[in-house]
Coordinates of C-alpha atoms and ligand atoms in Angstrom, one line a residue:
X1 CA 0.0 0.0 0.0
X2 CA 1.4 3.4 -1.0
X3 CA 1.1 6.5 1.1
X4 CA 2.2 10.0 0.1
X5 CA 2.7 12.5 2.8
X6 CA 2.7 16.2 1.9
X7 CA 4.8 18.3 4.3
X8 CA 8.0 17.4 6.1
X9 CA 7.4 19.1 9.5
X10 CA 7.1 17.2 12.7
X11 CA 3.6 16.0 11.8
X12 CA 4.4 14.8 8.3
X13 CA 7.6 13.0 9.5
X14 CA 5.8 11.4 12.5
X15 CA 3.1 10.1 10.2
X16 CA 5.8 8.7 7.9
X17 CA 7.4 7.0 10.9
X18 CA 4.3 5.1 12.0
X19 CA 3.0 4.3 8.5
X20 CA 6.4 2.9 7.5
X21 CA 6.5 0.9 10.8
X22 CA 3.1 -0.7 9.9
X23 CA 4.2 -1.7 6.4
X24 CA 3.3 1.1 4.1
X25 CA 5.4 2.2 1.2
X26 CA 5.9 5.9 2.2
X27 CA 7.0 9.0 0.2
X28 CA 7.2 12.4 1.8
X29 CA 6.9 15.5 -0.5
X30 CA 8.4 18.6 1.0
X31 CA 8.4 22.0 -0.7
X32 CA 11.6 23.2 1.0
X33 CA 14.7 21.6 2.3
X34 CA 13.2 20.3 5.6
X35 CA 15.1 22.9 7.6
X36 CA 12.7 25.8 7.3
X37 CA 9.4 25.0 9.0
X38 CA 7.7 25.7 12.2
X39 CA 9.0 22.5 13.8
X40 CA 12.5 23.8 14.0
X41 CA 12.9 26.9 16.2
X42 CA 10.1 26.3 18.6
X43 CA 10.5 26.0 22.4
X44 CA 10.9 22.2 22.4
X45 CA 8.2 21.7 25.1
X46 CA 6.2 18.5 25.4
X47 CA 3.4 19.9 27.3
X48 CA 0.7 17.7 28.9
X49 CA 0.1 20.8 31.0
X50 CA -1.5 22.5 28.0
X51 CA -4.8 20.8 28.2
X52 CA -6.8 24.0 27.7
X53 CA -7.4 24.6 23.9
X54 CA -6.5 27.9 22.5
X55 CA -10.2 28.7 22.0
X56 CA -11.2 29.4 25.7
X57 CA -13.3 31.9 27.5
X58 CA -11.6 35.2 28.0
X59 CA -9.1 34.8 25.2
X60 CA -11.0 36.9 22.8
X61 CA -11.5 39.9 25.1
X62 CA -7.9 39.7 26.3
X63 CA -6.8 39.5 22.7
X64 CA -8.7 42.6 21.7
X65 CA -7.1 44.5 24.6
X66 CA -3.7 43.3 23.6
X67 CA -4.1 44.3 20.0
X68 CA -3.8 47.9 21.0
X69 CA -0.4 47.3 22.7
X70 CA 2.5 47.3 20.4
X71 CA 4.6 45.0 22.6
X72 CA 1.9 42.6 23.6
X73 CA 2.2 38.9 22.9
X74 CA -1.0 38.6 20.8
X75 CA -2.0 40.3 17.7
X76 CA -4.6 39.8 14.9
X77 CA -3.6 41.5 11.6
X78 CA -6.8 43.4 10.8
X79 CA -8.2 42.3 7.4
X80 CA -11.4 41.9 5.5
X81 CA -10.3 38.5 4.2
X82 CA -13.1 36.1 4.2
X83 CA -11.0 33.2 5.5
X84 CA -9.9 35.3 8.5
X85 CA -13.4 36.5 9.3
X86 CA -14.8 33.0 9.0
X87 CA -12.0 31.6 11.2
X88 CA -12.5 34.4 13.7
X89 CA -16.3 33.8 14.0
X90 CA -15.8 30.1 14.5
X91 CA -13.0 30.7 17.0
X92 CA -15.3 33.1 18.9
X93 CA -18.1 30.6 19.0
X94 CA -15.8 27.8 20.2
X95 CA -14.4 29.8 23.1
X96 CA -16.7 28.5 25.7
X97 CA -16.3 26.7 29.0
X98 CA -18.1 23.7 27.7
X99 CA -15.6 23.4 24.8
X100 CA -12.7 23.6 27.3
X101 CA -14.2 21.0 29.5
X102 CA -15.0 18.6 26.6
X103 CA -11.5 19.1 25.1
X104 CA -9.3 18.5 28.1
X105 CA -9.6 14.7 28.4
X106 CA -8.9 13.9 24.7
X107 CA -6.0 16.5 24.6
X108 CA -4.4 15.1 27.8
X109 CA -4.7 11.6 26.5
X110 CA -3.0 12.4 23.2
X111 CA -0.4 14.6 24.9
X112 CA 0.6 11.8 27.2
X113 CA 0.6 9.2 24.4
X114 CA 2.8 11.5 22.3
X115 CA 5.2 12.3 25.1
X116 CA 5.8 8.6 25.7
X117 CA 6.3 7.8 22.0
X118 CA 8.8 10.7 21.7
X119 CA 10.7 9.4 24.8
X120 CA 10.9 6.0 23.1
X121 CA 12.4 7.7 19.9
X122 CA 15.0 9.2 22.1
X123 CA 15.9 5.8 23.5
X124 CA 16.3 4.3 20.1
X125 CA 20.0 3.8 19.2
X126 CA 19.5 5.8 15.9
X127 CA 18.4 9.0 17.6
X128 CA 20.4 11.2 19.9
X129 CA 18.6 14.4 20.8
X130 CA 18.6 16.2 24.1
X131 CA 15.5 15.2 26.1
X132 CA 14.8 16.1 29.7
X133 CA 11.8 15.2 31.9
X134 CA 11.9 17.9 34.6
X135 CA 8.5 19.5 34.0
X136 CA 7.7 23.1 33.3
X137 CA 7.1 25.9 35.9
X138 CA 4.5 28.6 35.3
X139 CA 5.5 31.7 37.2
X140 CA 3.1 34.6 38.2
X141 CA 3.5 38.0 39.6
X142 CA -0.1 39.0 40.1
X143 CA -2.9 37.7 42.3
X144 CA -5.1 37.4 39.3
X145 CA -2.7 35.0 37.4
X146 CA -2.1 33.1 40.6
X147 CA -5.8 32.4 41.1
X148 CA -6.1 31.3 37.4
X149 CA -3.1 29.0 37.6
X150 CA -3.9 27.5 40.9
X151 CA -7.3 26.6 39.5
X152 CA -5.6 25.2 36.4
X153 CA -3.5 23.0 38.8
X154 CA -6.6 21.7 40.4
X155 CA -8.1 20.7 37.0
X156 CA -4.8 19.2 36.0
X157 CA -4.9 17.0 39.2
X158 CA -8.4 15.9 38.3
X159 CA -7.1 14.8 34.9
X160 CA -4.4 12.8 36.6
X161 CA -1.5 15.2 36.0
X162 CA 1.1 16.1 38.6
X163 CA 0.8 19.8 39.3
X164 CA 2.4 21.3 42.4
X165 CA 1.6 24.8 43.6
X166 CA 4.7 26.5 44.9
X167 CA 5.0 29.5 47.1
X168 CA 7.5 32.4 47.0
X169 CA 10.2 30.5 49.0
X170 CA 9.7 27.2 47.1
X171 CA 10.1 28.7 43.7
X172 CA 13.3 30.6 44.8
X173 CA 14.7 27.3 46.1
X174 CA 14.3 25.9 42.6
X175 CA 15.3 29.0 40.7
X176 CA 17.3 31.3 43.0
X177 CA 17.5 34.3 40.6
X178 CA 13.7 35.0 40.5
X179 CA 12.7 38.5 41.5
X180 CA 11.2 38.8 45.0
X181 CA 7.9 40.0 43.5
X182 CA 7.3 36.8 41.7
X183 CA 4.6 35.4 43.9
X184 CA 4.8 31.7 43.1
X185 CA 4.4 29.1 40.4
X186 CA 2.8 25.9 39.4
X187 CA 5.2 23.1 38.5
X188 CA 3.7 20.8 35.9
X189 CA 5.8 17.7 36.5
X190 CA 4.6 15.6 33.5
X191 CA 6.1 18.1 31.0
X192 CA 9.3 17.4 29.3
X193 CA 11.5 19.3 26.8
X194 CA 13.8 18.4 23.9
X195 CA 16.0 20.2 21.4
X196 CA 13.7 20.4 18.3
X197 CA 16.4 21.4 15.8
X198 CA 18.3 18.2 16.6
X199 CA 15.2 16.0 16.5
X200 CA 14.2 17.5 13.1
X201 CA 17.7 17.0 11.7
X202 CA 17.8 13.3 12.8
X203 CA 14.3 12.2 11.9
X204 CA 14.7 12.3 8.1
X205 CA 17.9 10.2 8.3
X206 CA 16.2 7.6 10.5
X207 CA 13.2 7.4 8.1
X208 CA 15.4 7.1 5.0
X209 CA 17.3 4.2 6.7
X210 CA 14.0 2.5 7.1
X211 CA 13.0 2.9 3.5
X212 CA 10.9 6.1 3.5
X213 CA 11.5 8.2 0.4
X214 CA 11.9 11.9 1.2
X215 CA 11.7 14.3 -1.8
X216 CA 12.8 17.9 -1.1
X217 CA 11.9 20.8 -3.4
X218 CA 8.7 19.0 -4.2
X219 CA 5.9 21.5 -4.0
X220 CA 2.4 20.2 -4.4
X221 CA 0.3 22.4 -6.7
X222 CA -2.6 20.2 -7.6
X223 CA -4.4 16.9 -7.5
X224 CA -6.1 14.8 -10.1
X225 CA -9.3 13.5 -8.5
X226 CA -11.9 11.1 -9.7
X227 CA -15.0 9.7 -7.9
X228 CA -13.9 11.3 -4.6
X229 CA -10.4 9.9 -4.7
X230 CA -7.0 11.4 -5.4
X231 CA -5.5 9.6 -8.4
X232 CA -2.3 11.6 -8.7
X233 CA -0.5 14.6 -7.2
X234 CA 0.9 17.4 -9.3
X235 CA 4.2 19.0 -8.4
X236 CA 5.5 22.4 -9.4
X237 CA 8.1 21.9 -12.1
X238 CA 8.9 25.5 -12.8
X239 CA 11.9 25.5 -10.4
X240 CA 15.0 23.9 -11.9
X241 CA 15.7 22.2 -8.5
X242 CA 12.2 20.7 -8.4
X243 CA 11.7 17.0 -7.7
X244 CA 10.2 15.5 -10.8
X245 CA 8.6 12.5 -9.2
X246 CA 4.9 12.6 -9.7
X247 CA 3.2 10.2 -7.3
X248 CA 0.5 8.1 -9.0
X249 CA -2.3 6.2 -7.5
X250 CA -1.6 6.7 -3.9
X251 CA -3.8 4.6 -1.6
X252 CA -3.4 7.3 1.0
X253 CA -2.5 11.0 0.9
X254 CA -1.7 12.7 4.2
X255 CA -2.0 16.5 4.3
X256 CA 0.5 17.7 6.9
X257 CA 1.4 21.1 5.5
X258 CA 0.9 23.1 8.7
X259 CA -0.1 26.7 8.1
X260 CA -0.3 26.1 4.4
X261 CA -2.9 23.4 4.7
X262 CA -6.1 25.4 3.7
X263 CA -4.6 26.2 0.3
X264 CA -3.6 22.5 -0.4
X265 CA -6.9 21.2 1.0
X266 CA -8.7 23.6 -1.4
X267 CA -6.9 22.0 -4.3
X268 CA -8.7 18.8 -3.4
X269 CA -12.0 20.6 -2.9
X270 CA -11.9 20.5 0.9
X271 CA -12.4 23.4 3.3
X272 CA -10.2 23.7 6.4
X273 CA -10.6 26.8 8.6
X274 CA -7.1 27.5 9.8
X275 CA -4.9 30.6 10.3
X276 CA -1.2 31.0 10.7
X277 CA -0.1 32.2 14.1
X278 CA 3.3 33.6 13.9
X279 CA 5.7 33.3 16.8
X280 CA 9.3 34.4 17.4
X281 CA 12.2 32.8 19.2
X282 CA 15.8 33.8 19.9
X283 CA 18.5 31.4 21.0
X284 CA 21.7 32.2 22.6
X285 CA 24.5 29.8 22.8
X286 CA 26.7 30.8 25.6
X287 CA 24.4 32.2 28.4
X288 CA 26.3 32.7 31.7
X289 CA 23.3 32.2 33.8
X290 CA 21.4 29.1 32.9
X291 CA 17.9 28.4 34.1
X292 CA 17.4 25.1 35.9
X293 CA 13.9 24.5 34.6
X294 CA 11.9 25.4 31.5
X295 CA 9.3 28.0 32.5
X296 CA 6.6 30.3 31.3
X297 CA 6.3 33.9 32.6
X298 CA 2.6 34.0 32.7
X299 CA 1.8 37.7 32.6
X300 CA 4.1 38.3 29.7
X301 CA 3.3 34.9 28.0
X302 CA 7.1 34.4 27.4
X303 CA 8.6 30.9 27.5
X304 CA 12.2 30.0 28.3
X305 CA 13.9 26.7 27.6
X306 CA 17.3 25.8 29.0
X307 CA 19.3 23.1 27.3
X308 CA 22.8 21.9 28.3
X309 CA 24.6 24.8 26.7
X310 CA 21.9 26.9 25.1
X311 CA 18.8 28.9 26.1
X312 CA 15.8 29.9 24.0
X313 CA 13.3 32.6 24.6
X314 CA 10.1 32.7 22.6
X315 CA 6.6 34.1 22.5
X316 CA 3.9 36.0 20.5
X317 CA 1.0 34.9 18.5
X318 CA 0.3 37.0 15.4
X319 CA -2.8 35.8 13.6
X320 CA -2.7 36.6 9.9
X321 CA -1.5 35.5 6.5
X322 CA 2.0 34.0 6.2
X323 CA 4.6 36.9 5.7
X324 CA 8.2 37.5 6.5
X325 CA 7.9 40.8 8.3
X326 CA 9.3 41.0 11.8
X327 CA 7.2 43.2 14.2
X328 CA 10.1 44.6 16.1
X329 CA 8.2 46.0 19.1
X330 CA 6.8 42.5 19.8
X331 CA 10.3 41.0 19.8
X332 CA 11.4 43.8 22.1
X333 CA 8.4 43.0 24.3
X334 CA 9.6 39.4 24.7
X335 CA 13.2 40.4 25.6
X336 CA 12.1 43.2 28.0
X337 CA 9.8 40.7 29.9
X338 CA 12.6 38.3 30.9
X339 CA 14.5 40.5 33.4
X340 CA 11.2 41.5 35.0
X341 CA 11.1 38.0 36.4
X342 CA 14.8 37.0 36.2
X343 CA 16.9 40.2 36.8
X344 CA 20.2 38.3 36.6
X345 CA 19.7 38.2 32.8
X346 CA 20.6 41.9 32.7
X347 CA 24.1 41.0 33.9
X348 CA 24.6 38.3 31.3
X349 CA 26.7 39.6 28.4
X350 CA 25.1 37.1 26.0
X351 CA 21.6 38.3 26.9
X352 CA 22.7 42.0 26.9
X353 CA 24.0 41.6 23.4
X354 CA 20.8 39.9 22.3
X355 CA 18.7 42.6 24.0
X356 CA 20.6 45.4 22.4
X357 CA 17.6 46.4 20.3
X358 CA 19.4 48.7 17.8
X359 CA 22.0 46.0 17.0
X360 CA 19.3 43.4 16.9
X361 CA 17.3 45.4 14.4
X362 CA 20.3 45.3 12.1
X363 CA 20.9 41.6 12.5
X364 CA 17.2 40.5 12.6
X365 CA 17.5 37.8 10.1
X366 CA 20.3 35.9 11.8
X367 CA 19.1 36.4 15.4
X368 CA 15.3 36.2 15.3
X369 CA 13.6 33.0 14.2
X370 CA 9.9 32.9 13.4
X371 CA 7.5 30.2 12.5
X372 CA 3.8 29.8 11.8
X373 CA 1.7 27.8 14.1
X374 CA -1.2 26.2 12.3
X375 CA -4.2 27.4 14.4
X376 CA -7.5 25.6 13.9
X377 CA -10.8 27.4 14.4
X378 CA -11.4 25.8 17.8
X379 CA -7.8 25.3 19.0
X380 CA -8.1 21.5 18.6
X381 CA -6.0 19.6 15.9
X382 CA -7.6 18.2 12.8
X383 CA -6.7 14.5 12.6
X384 CA -8.9 12.2 10.5
X385 CA -10.1 11.5 7.0
X386 CA -11.3 14.4 4.8
X387 CA -15.0 15.1 4.1
X388 CA -15.2 14.6 0.4
X389 CA -12.0 12.8 -0.6
X390 CA -11.9 9.2 0.5
X391 CA -8.1 8.7 0.5
X392 CA -7.1 12.1 1.9
X393 CA -6.1 12.2 5.6
X394 CA -5.9 15.6 7.3
X395 CA -3.2 16.0 10.0
X396 CA -2.8 19.6 10.9
X397 CA -4.1 22.5 13.1
X398 CA -1.8 21.7 16.1
X399 CA -1.3 25.4 16.9
X400 CA 1.1 25.7 19.8
X401 CA 1.3 22.0 20.4
X402 CA 2.7 20.5 17.2
X403 CA 5.8 19.1 18.8
X404 CA 3.9 17.9 21.9
X405 CA 1.4 16.1 19.7
X406 CA 3.6 15.1 16.8
X407 CA 4.4 11.5 17.5
X408 CA 0.9 10.8 18.9
X409 CA -0.6 12.2 15.7
X410 CA 1.6 10.1 13.6
X411 CA 0.6 7.0 15.5
X412 CA -3.1 7.9 15.0
X413 CA -2.6 8.4 11.3
X414 CA -1.2 4.9 11.0
X415 CA -3.9 3.3 13.2
X416 CA -6.8 5.0 11.3
X417 CA -5.3 4.3 7.9
X418 CA -5.0 0.6 8.9
X419 CA -8.5 0.5 10.2
X420 CA -7.3 -0.4 13.7
X421 CA -8.7 0.7 17.0
X422 CA -7.0 4.0 18.0
X423 CA -4.7 4.3 21.1
X424 CA -6.8 7.3 22.3
X425 CA -10.3 8.7 21.4
X426 CA -10.2 10.7 18.2
X427 CA -13.7 12.1 18.0
X428 CA -12.7 15.6 19.2
X429 CA -10.1 15.8 16.4
X430 CA -12.4 14.9 13.5
X431 CA -11.8 17.4 10.6
X432 CA -15.4 16.8 9.5
X433 CA -16.6 19.0 12.4
X434 CA -16.3 21.9 9.9
Ligands
FAD1 C1 7.6 30.5 18.7 C2 7.0 29.1 18.7 C3 7.2 28.3 19.8 C4 6.6 27.0 19.8 N1 6.8 26.2 20.8 C5 6.3 24.9 20.8 C6 6.6 24.0 21.9 O1 7.4 24.3 22.8 N2 5.9 22.8 21.9 C7 5.1 22.5 20.9 O2 4.5 21.4 21.0 N3 4.8 23.3 19.9 C8 5.4 24.5 19.8 N4 5.2 25.3 18.8 C9 4.2 24.9 17.7 C10 4.9 23.9 16.8 O3 6.1 24.4 16.4 C11 3.9 23.7 15.6 O4 2.7 23.3 16.0 C12 4.5 22.6 14.7 O5 5.8 22.8 14.3 C13 3.6 22.4 13.4 O6 4.1 21.3 12.7 P1 3.6 21.0 11.3 O7 4.4 19.8 10.8 O8 2.1 20.9 11.3 O9 4.0 22.2 10.4 P2 5.4 22.7 9.8 O10 6.5 22.4 10.7 O11 5.2 24.2 9.4 O12 5.6 21.9 8.5 C14 4.7 22.0 7.4 C15 5.6 21.7 6.2 O13 4.8 21.6 5.0 C16 5.5 22.1 3.9 N5 4.7 22.5 2.8 C17 3.8 23.6 2.8 N6 3.2 23.7 1.6 C18 3.6 22.6 0.9 C19 3.4 22.2 -0.5 N7 2.5 22.8 -1.3 N8 4.0 21.1 -0.9 C20 4.9 20.4 -0.1 N9 5.2 20.8 1.1 C21 4.6 21.9 1.6 C22 6.3 23.3 4.5 O14 7.4 23.6 3.8 C23 6.7 22.7 5.9 O15 7.9 22.1 5.9 C24 5.8 26.6 18.7 C25 5.6 27.4 17.6 C26 6.2 28.7 17.6 C27 6.1 29.6 16.4

């Protein structure tokens, strides 16, 4: 049985892994060189703690307030585009308590499955990426955030997760450099983190060793469809570097093109409400002061990930079409937030250099990474067969959780394609819901 996967990010490669493992002849078509997608420069979190979908009560009103602040972590690029308006209305409608309550269990189950599968990859002799299971701590400075996060910890415990509420002294025992006005934190102990760049560099090699064909510079531009089935896939041949393979008669086509998925789905006559959510990250290689634990600074919505010799800082969600503009004040907002929680960063030459805004502006391209999170209209991923195309499987819409849900999504793709019972319930992820 032949499967063609479109997109070589974490979702496409994970699907390739499990389809190949279950006996499929797999080809991955990737428009780029596999090095330039959202799966690379992200924060590397595997986050069972993130069981609240993006579409949740309060997010829309908070988002509107933030839109008027240049340095805020959230922004919707105003536009009269029909796709943005339709996505926005659906998102608004989905942002209810009931949706949050219904989504938590399926999300946690897939997050935990995915984390265990990723840990198993790390233990395989062919992979060697940095992977640490020491949780993630959410820090807060205000009473409002403390109340929200403590409630989150309570719900997490009900879902079977380990979430420890820490007071001022306890957080300082774990992370001595925290400012005295950081009130406390919640330590989500099931979370883990890895170095995504290394994982994404190693996965293609592992897949190729197992017989998966990976074609770079293979941009899908059309489908030939008959009687509700994709018969062949058309590739762009205008670029001299283009792959010329034209996959014929695939038994299964997996759409894993992240933020570009609506356009490709449309080529097959399918509708997928999804918007790109741009985020930035900056990595510095020789920080003097290393954090002990990955953390999220809740008021600023800034995340920090420490690896053995590197540290990454990331944030922002800019909803709007794919573009390569860097909104500099937002990057500045991220960097300014860090010393407000961890003042020692101001004494670190590597951080000071990074936070030298004038210099940073000139070197933006090298220093600032950005990627586009594929944000579905209700904050839940789309995993399942398409509405009108029998052999098209949709695997996208993972928003801020693509790395956390990657391996688990790949496993579900293989299980559903093989008509097997799934490891976790998939109803909440059905793309036919729109
Ligand atoms: C700042 C930031 C921090 C983040 N941190 C985390 C984190 O800590 N943990 C976490 O779980 N998630 C995190 N995320 C989210 C995560 O990175 C994404 O959810 C995930 O990378 C999406 O993976 P994907 O495979 O769906 O898409 P992508 O990685 O974008 O891959 C899609 C691929 O499809 C290819 N493609 C597009 N069109 C075509 C075409 N026509 N033909 C062929 N190929 C095509 C693209 O070139 C691309 O390689 C973060 C995101 C950002 C921006």
